[in-house]
Amino acid sequence: NVDHTWADPDALRGRFAAAMSAMYREEVPLYGDLMGLVRDVNDEALNRGTSQTNTRSSPESLAAERHGAIRLGTPFELQTVRRIFSVLGMYPVGYYDLSVAGLPMHATCFRPTQVQSLDVNPFRVFTTLLRPDLIQRDEARTLAWKMLQNRKIFTDALLALLDVADAQQGRLDEDQAAVFIPQALQTFSWQHLAASTYKEYQILRAEHPILADIACFRTAHINHLTPRTLDISAMQIAMKEAGMNVKSRIEGPPARKCPILLRQTSFLALEESVQFLKDGNARDSPSPDESELIQATHKARFGETEERGAAVTAKGRQLYDKLLSESMSRTVGLSVQAADAVSREIFRRFPDDWSELRQQGLIYCEFSLARKPAETPVSKRDEKMSLLEQLIDDGIVTFRPITYEDFLPFSAAGIFQSNLQSQKGLDLKPPVSDFEGLVKALGVKPMDMEDWYAQAQRQSLELVGRELGFGEQ
Ligand code: OOG
Ligand code: NI
C-alpha cells in the first residue's frame, strides 16, 4: 500500500519513554518526588549559569529520563527485546562485563545511534543478561534456568506485532504503534504475583538476590529510571534532605571542573509486597486463589539520577580505569568522607581543563567553524603546531566536548550491589568476559562505542574542512 505512512521511530521512543515514566511514577511514587528534585536542582544550576559547556540538550528535555534498566534471563528474551527496541529506534551499543564485580551477568545498552535522534529523545535501556554458566552451584543454576524457560514475558499481541514490523522493514504504522506501545510496556511493568513458589524464591535468593530478581517474576520489570541532572553533588544533598534513603557514595569519577563520563547516585530499592505461590500449586493460573498464596516482600526497584560529562578516548579511558582501580583499592574500609578525599587526590592525575584534555587526546570533541578566515585555503604558519591547533588558536575553529552517552561497568555494579543489600559478589566460577556469548544471545554484534565517538569527532572535522574549502583544490 503506497499510502502507508510509517510512525517515526524517534517519536515512538518519545511516547514509549513518557508512558514508561508515567507507569513508573504510578508504581513507585517516590520516583515522582525524585523527578521533582531533579527539576529544582537543574533550574538552580541553569540560573547560576554554571551548567557544563557540553550540555547538548535543551532545558525542557533535560529533566526527561536518560535511561532505564532491565535484567533478562535468556537469549530469547534478549533477542525479542532487541526487536522491540529496534521499532523504537534503539540499537545495541557496547559490551559490559559485570563478572569483574562478581555478578553473573553481562550487558549492552539499547540507544539511539544518530545524534539527531538522541536530541529528539535520548531514552536508552541498560540491559543485562544472566550468564548461568558462571553460577557455581548446580541447584541454583538448574532451578533458575528451568524457571526462565517456563516464563512468558511478552504478550501474544506483542509478538505478533513484532512479526508485522519485521515484514515492514522494521516499521509500524500509527494504528499498529498505538497497540504496540501499551503491549510493550506490559513486559516492563511490575506484577505483584510472582512466577515462582516462595521456596524457589528463597533458594535463588540465598544463592544471590539477583538470581531471584531475574528468574522469579512474570515480567522483566524496569528496575529504575534515571533523569539527567546538571549537579549531582547538589542532588545527593537534596535527596538526603528530602528524607530519601540515598546510596552512600556517588558512583564514577570524583567531582571536577570539567565533568567526564558519568556520575550517578540513587535512592535505594524499596521493600515491595509480592505474592508467591505456595509449594505444589499450579503455576500457570493467572489468578490463583488467596489460599494458594504466600505474602512476602522483595526489593528491586529504585530511582537514580546522573550527571553526564565528556566522552573519553581509549587513552582517556585507560587513565580513568587505572585511577579508578587505584582508588578502589586504596579506599577499602574508609568512611565516605575519607574515601572521597583519597579518590579526589588520585584523580588529580586526570587533567581538568578542556583545552588540556583535548590537546592530550583524552576526550572526544565536536569541532565547528567559528568564523570564516580572511584567506582561504588556510595554510600552515607554524611548523610546531598542527593546522587544527593553529585554527583553534586563531579563533577560526572552536570545539565542544562530546557528551558520554554510555555506561561504566563498575558504576553499574556499584548501583546493583547497593540495591541488593549484598556487597558480596556471588560465588562465581572464574570470571571471564564473554563478548562472543553476548553476540550470540543477541543475534547481532553491538556497535563499538569507541568507533561511535571517533566517528562523531571525525565527521565534525570533515565538515569544518569542507567549510574552509579544503579538498576542493
Ligand atoms: C543496572 C544497573 C546499571 C547504570 O546506570 O549503571 C545502570 C541494574 O541494576 O539492573 O543502570
Ligand atoms: Ni542506571
XYZ file of C-alpha atoms and ligand atoms in Angstrom, residues 67-69 126 224 226 264 302 304 306 407 415, ligand 2:
13
model
C 17.841 5.741 30.842
C 16.166 2.785 32.483
C 17.424 -0.724 33.205
C 20.808 -0.697 30.070
C 14.839 2.102 37.737
C 17.204 7.947 35.559
C 25.380 8.520 39.369
C 14.810 2.257 42.925
C 18.535 7.097 40.082
C 23.066 11.006 36.743
C 27.707 3.455 30.922
C 24.403 0.514 41.690
Ni 21.098 3.257 35.898
